[in-house]
Coordinates of C-alpha atoms in Angstrom, one line a residue:
Chain C
X294 CA -29.2 -34.9 -1.0
X295 CA -25.9 -32.9 0.0
X296 CA -24.4 -30.6 -2.1
X297 CA -21.0 -31.0 -2.8
X298 CA -18.3 -29.8 -1.2
X299 CA -17.2 -27.6 -3.8
X300 CA -20.3 -26.1 -4.5
X301 CA -20.1 -24.4 -1.4
X302 CA -20.0 -20.7 -0.9
X303 CA -17.2 -18.7 1.2
X304 CA -19.5 -18.3 4.1
X305 CA -21.2 -21.8 4.3
X306 CA -17.1 -23.0 4.2
X307 CA -16.4 -21.1 7.0
X308 CA -19.2 -22.1 8.9
X309 CA -18.1 -25.6 8.7
X310 CA -14.5 -24.7 9.4
X311 CA -15.5 -22.8 12.2
X312 CA -17.3 -25.8 13.3
X313 CA -14.2 -28.4 13.0
X314 CA -15.8 -30.2 10.5
X315 CA -13.2 -29.8 7.6
X316 CA -9.4 -29.5 8.8
X317 CA -7.7 -29.9 5.4
X318 CA -6.3 -27.8 2.5
X319 CA -8.5 -25.2 1.1
X320 CA -7.1 -25.7 -2.6
X321 CA -10.1 -26.0 -5.2
X322 CA -12.8 -24.4 -2.8
X323 CA -14.9 -21.7 -3.6
X324 CA -13.5 -21.6 -6.9
X325 CA -12.7 -17.9 -8.3
X326 CA -13.1 -16.5 -4.2
X327 CA -9.8 -14.9 -2.9
X328 CA -7.8 -16.8 -0.4
X329 CA -5.5 -15.2 2.1
X330 CA -2.3 -16.3 3.9
X331 CA -2.4 -15.4 7.8
X332 CA 0.3 -13.6 10.4
X333 CA -0.7 -12.8 13.7
X334 CA 1.7 -10.9 15.9
X335 CA 1.8 -8.9 19.1
X336 CA 1.2 -5.5 18.7
X337 CA 4.8 -4.8 19.6
X338 CA 6.0 -6.2 16.6
X339 CA 2.9 -5.1 14.1
X340 CA 4.7 -1.6 13.7
X341 CA 7.6 -2.6 12.2
X342 CA 5.8 -5.2 10.1
X343 CA 3.2 -3.3 8.9
X344 CA 6.3 -0.9 7.7
X345 CA 8.2 -3.6 6.2
X346 CA 4.7 -4.5 4.3
X347 CA 4.6 -0.8 3.0
X348 CA 8.2 -1.0 2.1
X349 CA 8.4 -4.5 0.2
X350 CA 4.7 -4.7 -1.3
X351 CA 5.4 -7.2 -3.8
X352 CA 6.1 -10.0 -1.8
X353 CA 4.4 -8.9 0.9
X354 CA 0.9 -7.5 -0.4
X355 CA -1.3 -6.6 2.5
X356 CA -4.8 -7.5 1.9
X357 CA -6.1 -6.2 5.3
X358 CA -5.1 -5.9 8.8
X359 CA -7.5 -6.3 11.7
X360 CA -7.6 -4.1 14.5
X361 CA -5.7 -5.3 17.8
X362 CA -7.4 -8.1 19.6
X363 CA -10.2 -8.0 17.1
X364 CA -11.0 -11.6 15.5
X365 CA -13.2 -9.5 13.0
X366 CA -12.6 -8.4 9.2
X367 CA -14.0 -5.3 7.5
X368 CA -13.4 -5.9 3.8
X369 CA -12.5 -9.2 3.0
X370 CA -15.3 -11.3 4.8
X371 CA -18.1 -10.3 7.2
X372 CA -19.3 -13.4 9.3
X373 CA -15.7 -14.3 10.3
X374 CA -13.5 -15.2 13.0
X375 CA -10.2 -15.4 12.9
X376 CA -9.4 -17.7 15.3
X377 CA -11.4 -20.3 13.9
X378 CA -11.7 -19.9 10.3
X379 CA -8.6 -21.4 8.9
X380 CA -9.0 -25.0 8.7
X381 CA -5.4 -25.4 10.6
X382 CA -2.8 -23.2 12.3
X383 CA 0.4 -22.8 13.1
X384 CA 1.9 -21.5 16.9
X385 CA 5.5 -20.3 16.9
X386 CA 7.1 -19.8 19.7
X387 CA 11.0 -18.3 19.5
X388 CA 10.6 -18.5 15.9
X389 CA 10.0 -22.6 16.4
X390 CA 6.9 -24.3 15.2
X391 CA 5.5 -25.3 18.5
X392 CA 2.0 -27.1 17.4
X393 CA -0.5 -27.0 14.6
X394 CA -3.9 -26.9 15.5
X395 CA -7.5 -26.2 14.2
X396 CA -8.7 -23.2 16.5
X397 CA -6.3 -20.6 18.2
X398 CA -9.0 -19.6 20.3
X399 CA -7.5 -20.6 23.7
X400 CA -4.2 -18.7 22.6
X401 CA -5.8 -15.3 21.6
X402 CA -5.0 -12.0 23.3
X403 CA -6.1 -8.4 23.6
X404 CA -2.9 -7.4 21.7
X405 CA -2.8 -10.0 18.7
X406 CA -2.7 -7.9 15.3
X407 CA -4.0 -10.5 12.3
X408 CA -2.3 -9.5 8.9
X409 CA -4.6 -11.1 6.0
X410 CA -1.7 -11.2 3.0
X411 CA -2.4 -12.3 -0.8
X412 CA -1.9 -15.4 -2.1
X413 CA -0.5 -16.9 -5.6
X414 CA -4.0 -18.9 -5.6
X415 CA -5.7 -15.7 -7.2
X416 CA -3.2 -15.3 -10.1
X417 CA -2.9 -19.1 -11.0
X418 CA -6.6 -18.8 -11.6
X419 CA -6.6 -15.5 -14.1
X420 CA -3.3 -17.3 -15.7
X421 CA -5.6 -20.7 -16.4
X422 CA -8.3 -18.3 -17.5
X423 CA -5.9 -16.6 -19.8
X424 CA -5.0 -19.8 -21.3
X425 CA -1.8 -20.5 -19.7
X426 CA -1.2 -23.6 -18.2
X427 CA 0.1 -23.7 -14.4
X428 CA 2.2 -26.4 -14.4
X429 CA 2.0 -27.2 -10.4
X430 CA -1.6 -27.5 -10.6
X431 CA -1.6 -29.7 -13.6
X432 CA 1.0 -31.9 -11.7
X433 CA -1.1 -31.4 -8.2
X434 CA 1.6 -30.5 -6.6
X435 CA 2.7 -27.4 -4.6
X436 CA 4.5 -24.6 -6.3
X437 CA 8.3 -25.0 -6.5
X438 CA 9.9 -22.1 -4.0
X439 CA 13.5 -20.7 -4.1
X440 CA 15.5 -18.4 -1.9
X441 CA 17.1 -15.8 -3.7
X442 CA 19.7 -12.7 -3.4
X443 CA 17.4 -10.3 -3.8
X444 CA 17.5 -7.8 -0.7
X445 CA 14.5 -6.5 0.7
X446 CA 14.1 -3.2 2.4
X447 CA 14.5 -3.3 6.1
X448 CA 11.7 -2.0 8.4
X449 CA 12.8 -1.9 12.1
X450 CA 13.8 -5.8 13.3
X451 CA 12.2 -7.2 9.9
X452 CA 15.3 -7.7 6.8
X453 CA 16.2 -10.6 4.8
X454 CA 16.0 -12.1 1.1
X455 CA 13.0 -12.5 -1.5
X456 CA 11.6 -16.0 -1.8
X457 CA 10.0 -16.4 -5.3
X458 CA 8.1 -18.9 -6.6
X459 CA 8.5 -20.6 -10.2
X460 CA 6.2 -21.6 -12.9
X461 CA 7.6 -22.8 -16.6
X462 CA 5.5 -21.0 -18.9
X463 CA 5.9 -21.6 -22.7
X464 CA 8.1 -18.7 -24.7
X465 CA 5.0 -17.7 -26.7
X466 CA 3.2 -17.0 -23.5
X467 CA 5.7 -15.1 -21.4
X468 CA 4.3 -11.3 -22.6
X469 CA 0.8 -12.4 -21.8
X470 CA 1.8 -14.5 -18.0
X471 CA 3.9 -10.7 -17.4
X472 CA 0.3 -8.5 -18.2
X473 CA -1.9 -10.9 -16.5
X474 CA -0.1 -11.1 -13.3
X475 CA 1.2 -7.6 -13.6
X476 CA -2.2 -6.5 -13.7
X477 CA -3.2 -7.8 -10.0
X478 CA -0.5 -6.3 -7.6
X479 CA -2.5 -7.2 -4.1
X480 CA -1.6 -10.9 -4.8
X481 CA 2.4 -10.0 -6.2
X482 CA 2.0 -8.6 -9.2
X483 CA 4.8 -8.9 -12.3
X484 CA 7.3 -11.6 -12.2
X485 CA 10.5 -10.6 -10.6
X486 CA 12.9 -12.3 -12.9
X487 CA 12.2 -14.0 -16.1
X488 CA 14.5 -17.2 -17.8
X489 CA 17.6 -16.3 -15.4
X490 CA 17.8 -18.1 -12.2
X491 CA 21.8 -17.9 -11.6
X492 CA 21.0 -13.7 -11.7
X493 CA 19.5 -14.2 -8.5
X494 CA 21.0 -17.0 -6.5
X495 CA 19.0 -19.9 -7.6
X496 CA 21.3 -22.7 -8.6
X497 CA 19.5 -25.7 -9.4
X498 CA 15.5 -25.5 -10.3
X499 CA 15.0 -28.9 -9.6
X500 CA 16.1 -28.2 -6.1
X501 CA 13.4 -25.9 -4.6
X502 CA 14.0 -24.7 -1.2
X503 CA 10.5 -24.8 -0.3
X504 CA 7.5 -26.9 -2.4
X505 CA 7.7 -29.5 -5.0
X506 CA 9.9 -29.5 -8.2
X507 CA 8.0 -29.4 -11.3
X508 CA 8.9 -30.4 -14.9
X509 CA 10.1 -28.1 -17.0
X510 CA 9.4 -28.4 -20.8
X511 CA 11.1 -28.0 -24.2
X512 CA 10.7 -24.5 -25.1
X513 CA 9.3 -23.4 -22.0
X514 CA 10.9 -20.3 -19.8
X515 CA 11.4 -20.7 -15.9
X516 CA 9.5 -17.3 -14.6
X517 CA 9.8 -16.5 -10.9
X518 CA 7.2 -14.0 -8.9
X519 CA 7.6 -13.0 -5.2
X520 CA 6.4 -15.2 -3.2
X521 CA 4.2 -15.1 0.2
X522 CA 6.4 -17.2 1.8
X523 CA 8.6 -14.4 2.4
X524 CA 6.7 -12.0 5.2
X525 CA 7.0 -15.4 7.1
X526 CA 10.3 -16.3 6.8
X527 CA 11.5 -12.7 7.5
X528 CA 9.2 -12.9 10.7
X529 CA 10.9 -16.0 11.8
X530 CA 14.6 -15.2 11.4
X531 CA 14.2 -12.9 14.5
X532 CA 12.4 -15.7 16.3
X533 CA 9.7 -14.1 18.1
X534 CA 8.0 -14.6 21.4
X535 CA 5.0 -15.7 20.0
X536 CA 3.4 -15.7 16.1
X537 CA 0.4 -17.5 14.9
X538 CA 0.2 -18.5 11.1
X539 CA -2.2 -20.8 9.0
X540 CA -0.5 -23.9 8.5
X541 CA 0.7 -24.0 4.7
X542 CA -2.3 -24.8 2.1
X543 CA -5.2 -24.5 4.8
X544 CA -5.8 -20.8 3.9
X545 CA -8.8 -18.1 4.7
X546 CA -11.4 -18.4 1.9
X547 CA -12.8 -14.9 1.7
X548 CA -16.1 -13.3 0.2
X549 CA -13.8 -11.2 -2.4
X550 CA -13.6 -12.4 -5.8
X551 CA -9.9 -12.8 -7.5
X552 CA -11.4 -10.4 -10.4
X553 CA -11.8 -7.8 -7.7
X554 CA -8.1 -7.9 -6.9
X555 CA -7.2 -6.5 -10.4
X556 CA -6.5 -2.9 -10.8
X557 CA -9.9 -0.7 -10.4
Chain N
X59 CA 25.5 33.6 -16.2
X60 CA 23.2 32.3 -13.4
X61 CA 20.7 30.0 -14.5
X62 CA 17.4 30.8 -13.9
X63 CA 15.4 28.6 -11.1
X64 CA 13.5 26.8 -13.6
X65 CA 16.6 24.7 -14.4
X66 CA 17.8 23.8 -11.1
X67 CA 17.9 20.1 -10.4
X68 CA 15.6 18.3 -7.6
X69 CA 19.1 18.1 -5.7
X70 CA 20.1 21.7 -6.4
X71 CA 16.9 22.7 -4.9
X72 CA 17.3 21.0 -2.0
X73 CA 20.3 22.3 -1.3
X74 CA 19.5 26.4 -1.8
X75 CA 16.5 25.2 0.6
X76 CA 18.7 23.7 3.0
X77 CA 20.9 26.8 3.1
X78 CA 17.7 29.1 4.0
X79 CA 17.9 30.7 0.5
X80 CA 15.1 29.7 -1.0
X81 CA 11.5 29.6 1.1
X82 CA 8.7 30.6 -1.1
X83 CA 6.0 27.8 -2.6
X84 CA 7.8 25.0 -4.5
X85 CA 5.1 24.8 -7.4
X86 CA 6.5 25.4 -10.7
X87 CA 9.8 24.0 -10.0
X88 CA 11.8 20.6 -11.3
X89 CA 9.3 20.3 -13.9
X90 CA 8.1 16.6 -14.4
X91 CA 9.7 15.8 -10.7
X92 CA 7.3 14.6 -7.7
X93 CA 6.7 17.0 -5.2
X94 CA 5.5 15.1 -1.5
X95 CA 3.5 16.3 1.0
X96 CA 4.8 15.7 4.7
X97 CA 3.8 14.6 8.0
X98 CA 5.8 13.8 10.8
X99 CA 4.6 12.0 14.0
X100 CA 5.9 10.9 17.2
X101 CA 6.7 7.2 17.2
X102 CA 3.5 6.3 19.4
X103 CA 0.6 7.5 16.7
X104 CA 2.7 6.4 13.7
X105 CA 1.1 2.9 13.9
X106 CA -2.6 3.9 13.8
X107 CA -1.8 6.3 11.6
X108 CA 0.5 3.9 8.9
X109 CA -2.7 1.5 9.4
X110 CA -5.2 4.5 8.6
X111 CA -3.1 5.0 5.2
X112 CA -3.2 1.3 4.4
X113 CA -7.4 1.0 4.8
X114 CA -7.5 4.6 3.0
X115 CA -4.7 4.8 0.4
X116 CA -6.9 7.2 -2.4
X117 CA -6.8 9.9 0.2
X118 CA -3.6 8.9 1.8
X119 CA -1.1 7.7 -0.7
X120 CA 2.3 6.8 1.5
X121 CA 5.1 7.5 -1.2
X122 CA 7.7 6.3 1.7
X123 CA 7.9 6.5 5.6
X124 CA 11.2 7.1 7.7
X125 CA 12.8 5.2 9.8
X126 CA 12.1 6.6 13.5
X127 CA 14.2 9.3 14.4
X128 CA 16.0 9.5 11.0
X129 CA 15.9 12.9 8.6
X130 CA 16.9 10.8 5.5
X131 CA 14.9 9.1 2.8
X132 CA 16.3 5.7 0.8
X133 CA 13.7 5.8 -2.3
X134 CA 12.6 9.2 -3.0
X135 CA 15.7 11.4 -2.5
X136 CA 19.3 10.6 -2.1
X137 CA 21.1 13.6 -0.6
X138 CA 18.5 14.5 1.8
X139 CA 17.8 16.8 5.0
X140 CA 14.1 15.9 6.2
X141 CA 14.7 18.9 8.7
X142 CA 15.3 21.6 6.4
X143 CA 14.4 20.7 2.8
X144 CA 11.1 21.8 2.6
X145 CA 11.1 25.3 2.6
X146 CA 8.5 26.0 5.3
X147 CA 6.9 23.5 7.6
X148 CA 4.2 24.5 10.4
X149 CA 4.8 23.2 13.9
X150 CA 1.3 22.3 15.3
X151 CA 0.8 21.5 19.6
X152 CA -2.7 19.9 20.2
X153 CA -3.8 20.3 17.0
X154 CA -3.3 23.9 17.1
X155 CA -1.0 25.8 14.7
X156 CA 1.5 27.3 16.5
X157 CA 4.0 28.6 14.2
X158 CA 5.8 28.9 10.9
X159 CA 9.5 27.8 10.5
X160 CA 11.9 27.2 7.6
X161 CA 14.0 24.5 9.8
X162 CA 12.9 21.8 11.9
X163 CA 16.3 21.0 13.1
X164 CA 15.6 22.2 16.7
X165 CA 12.5 20.1 16.9
X166 CA 14.0 17.1 16.0
X167 CA 13.1 14.2 18.1
X168 CA 14.8 10.7 18.1
X169 CA 11.0 9.5 18.2
X170 CA 9.9 11.4 15.0
X171 CA 8.6 9.2 12.1
X172 CA 8.3 11.5 8.7
X173 CA 5.8 10.3 6.0
X174 CA 5.9 11.7 2.8
X175 CA 2.7 11.6 1.1
X176 CA 1.5 11.9 -3.0
X177 CA 0.1 15.3 -4.5
X178 CA -2.0 16.0 -7.1
X179 CA 0.4 18.5 -8.2
X180 CA 2.1 15.1 -10.0
X181 CA -1.3 14.0 -12.0
X182 CA -1.7 17.9 -12.8
X183 CA 1.1 17.7 -14.9
X184 CA 0.0 14.1 -16.8
X185 CA -3.4 15.3 -17.2
X186 CA -1.9 18.8 -18.7
X187 CA 0.6 16.5 -20.8
X188 CA -2.6 14.4 -22.3
X189 CA -4.2 17.9 -23.3
X190 CA -6.3 18.6 -20.3
X191 CA -6.6 21.9 -19.2
X192 CA -6.4 22.4 -15.3
X193 CA -8.8 25.4 -14.4
X194 CA -6.7 26.4 -11.1
X195 CA -3.3 26.2 -12.9
X196 CA -4.8 28.3 -16.0
X197 CA -5.9 30.8 -13.3
X198 CA -2.8 30.8 -11.1
X199 CA -5.0 29.7 -7.7
X200 CA -5.0 27.1 -5.8
X201 CA -7.3 24.1 -6.5
X202 CA -10.7 24.2 -4.6
X203 CA -10.8 21.8 -1.8
X204 CA -14.1 20.3 -0.1
X205 CA -15.3 18.3 3.1
X206 CA -17.7 15.6 1.6
X207 CA -20.0 12.9 3.7
X208 CA -17.4 10.2 2.4
X209 CA -16.6 8.0 5.6
X210 CA -13.0 7.1 6.1
X211 CA -12.4 3.5 7.3
X212 CA -11.3 4.1 11.2
X213 CA -8.0 2.9 12.3
X214 CA -7.3 3.3 16.2
X215 CA -7.2 7.0 17.0
X216 CA -8.0 8.0 13.4
X217 CA -11.1 8.7 11.5
X218 CA -13.2 10.9 9.9
X219 CA -14.4 11.9 6.5
X220 CA -12.4 12.2 3.0
X221 CA -11.6 15.9 1.4
X222 CA -11.9 16.4 -2.2
X223 CA -10.0 18.8 -4.7
X224 CA -12.3 19.4 -8.0
X225 CA -11.3 20.7 -11.4
X226 CA -13.8 21.3 -14.2
X227 CA -13.2 19.2 -16.8
X228 CA -14.4 19.5 -20.6
X229 CA -17.5 16.6 -20.6
X230 CA -15.9 15.5 -24.1
X231 CA -12.5 14.6 -21.7
X232 CA -13.7 13.3 -18.8
X233 CA -13.0 9.7 -19.7
X234 CA -9.7 10.5 -20.6
X235 CA -9.1 12.2 -17.6
X236 CA -10.4 9.4 -15.5
X237 CA -8.1 6.8 -17.6
X238 CA -5.1 9.2 -17.1
X239 CA -5.4 9.9 -13.1
X240 CA -6.4 6.0 -12.5
X241 CA -3.2 5.1 -13.6
X242 CA -1.5 7.4 -10.7
X243 CA -2.4 5.6 -7.5
X244 CA 0.4 6.9 -5.7
X245 CA -1.3 10.5 -6.0
X246 CA -4.9 9.7 -5.2
X247 CA -5.9 8.1 -8.3
X248 CA -8.8 8.1 -10.2
X249 CA -11.7 10.5 -9.3
X250 CA -14.1 9.5 -6.5
X251 CA -17.4 11.6 -8.0
X252 CA -18.1 12.9 -11.4
X253 CA -20.6 15.8 -11.8
X254 CA -23.0 15.2 -8.6
X255 CA -21.4 17.2 -5.8
X256 CA -24.3 17.0 -3.7
X257 CA -24.3 13.3 -3.8
X258 CA -21.3 13.2 -1.5
X259 CA -22.6 16.2 0.4
X260 CA -20.9 19.6 -1.4
X261 CA -23.7 22.2 -1.4
X262 CA -21.8 24.4 -3.4
X263 CA -19.0 24.6 -5.7
X264 CA -18.1 28.3 -5.6
X265 CA -17.4 28.2 -1.7
X266 CA -15.0 26.0 -1.3
X267 CA -13.5 24.6 2.2
X268 CA -9.8 25.1 1.4
X269 CA -8.1 26.6 -1.7
X270 CA -10.1 29.3 -4.2
X271 CA -13.1 28.5 -6.0
X272 CA -12.5 28.4 -9.8
X273 CA -14.8 28.9 -12.7
X274 CA -16.7 26.3 -14.5
X275 CA -17.6 26.9 -18.0
X276 CA -20.6 25.5 -19.9
X277 CA -20.3 22.0 -20.8
X278 CA -17.9 21.2 -17.9
X279 CA -18.3 18.6 -15.3
X280 CA -17.1 19.3 -11.6
X281 CA -14.8 16.1 -11.3
X282 CA -13.7 15.0 -7.9
X283 CA -10.8 13.4 -6.9
X284 CA -9.4 12.0 -3.1
X285 CA -7.0 15.0 -1.8
X286 CA -4.1 15.0 0.3
X287 CA -5.7 17.3 2.9
X288 CA -7.7 14.3 4.4
X289 CA -4.6 12.9 6.1
X290 CA -3.6 16.2 8.0
X291 CA -7.2 17.2 8.7
X292 CA -7.8 13.6 10.3
X293 CA -4.9 13.9 12.4
X294 CA -5.9 17.2 13.4
X295 CA -8.9 15.9 14.3
X296 CA -7.3 14.3 17.5
X297 CA -5.5 17.2 18.5
X298 CA -2.4 15.3 19.0
X299 CA 0.3 16.9 21.6
X300 CA 3.1 17.3 18.7
X301 CA 3.0 17.2 15.2
X302 CA 5.1 18.9 12.3
X303 CA 3.9 19.4 8.2
X304 CA 5.0 20.8 5.6
X305 CA 3.5 24.6 5.0
X306 CA 0.7 24.6 2.2
X307 CA 2.6 24.6 -0.9
X308 CA 5.7 24.3 0.1
X309 CA 6.5 20.8 -0.6
X310 CA 9.4 18.6 -0.8
X311 CA 10.9 17.9 -4.6
X312 CA 12.1 14.2 -5.1
X313 CA 14.7 12.8 -7.1
X314 CA 11.3 10.7 -8.7
X315 CA 10.0 11.6 -11.8
X316 CA 6.1 11.8 -11.7
X317 CA 5.6 9.3 -15.1
X318 CA 7.4 6.5 -12.6
X319 CA 4.2 7.1 -10.2
X320 CA 2.3 5.3 -13.1
X321 CA 1.6 1.7 -12.6
X322 CA 4.8 -0.6 -13.1

């Protein structure tokens, strides 16, 4: 009898994806294991971007940076091919989405540096484990994300404002939600704002700039976390010649458990 | 009546140092404020070094990186001149110490990037505040430091083994010492080894590779922390054309309190 996809280990899933047999979003797969965002840049932009992530770790938590030209990782996955192990990639040219592909092998160059960036999937599973409902998961939609007026620290070519994700949390559970996520700085850490969207330049919670709106019930407070869309946003603003990213929701499944992203 | 040096604020001390009126070690000055190590590299080495610090944050905790060519900082000090505000600098050429100077203004170049690196001075004051004696402070000597066999993660040109500092801690206080320092990852964080120097390649605790030997009393355990000598060591191994560092003990006095280096 065939085992169901949910029972596959991270490395088994990466093999399946590498062989082109799975090309869909990775949400719900390999429960408990960290999934990662991807940005691949030519080396001539890599220093400014690495410095940008160093100066803005909350929205841009770097899990691992590859060696230039390498399709391997050392920390987050052993048996891995960065050019094939994401179910779907996006190719951007001059800041414009050019195509979506399931392999970037034919685009690979010796000067490409891959940045793996932490994703709020990891802290959402910890919130649920702590007994806190995550509305976008309950409603089976993408988390609502908003542009803000919170300026980021500039680094070389890169600058811009923070993008945040919003989750409505019952007032009595807000402190617990802060504590759970504050302990996971490699996946955005603590919230940046609680309860006052207008203070960070958000006018209407039902009209997110990215993702889907979610219901906010009586007695719930909107809580805002730094969001991994920020680095992609900042990169696209300078319209670089060539960038590869993962397609939204089509993440890398790593060998590292979410729980190991907590403070050591 | 003149006030004593111990009463000067960080910015007052930086002014004094900038004007060449104080050129001695900074230990004991501006109590409670973070002091920082310095490495200044030409931009062509800065990417590999920044990546090295990203991969090895415990021995190389970066507090702030300047913009290329800039003598200013944005986070750790406002009124600052990186070329004059350390009491003493070292100029290295091809990995060899060339001279010690009190200003590097005449050496400044547009391609120089300054890395401020966290220093164990910050966690020592927290250990003392927690009621733990720091032997090298009691004995008024430099902390003993040792080369180890602990390999670091390679990044481009940079590779090598970790250097550690050692402090003897009474057995009953070891756990407290771990907790206090673990909460300060920007200044090396938790120990890397407790009680077994031979497991990390240290043969004789009375013969440190850098600094001074200290007494280890009956009932005390040698505890080893990642040490900020590591990055300088790793840089000098590749014999770069030109590097500036602070002279040992002659640190930058920043505007940031040690307590704010704890987990946010």
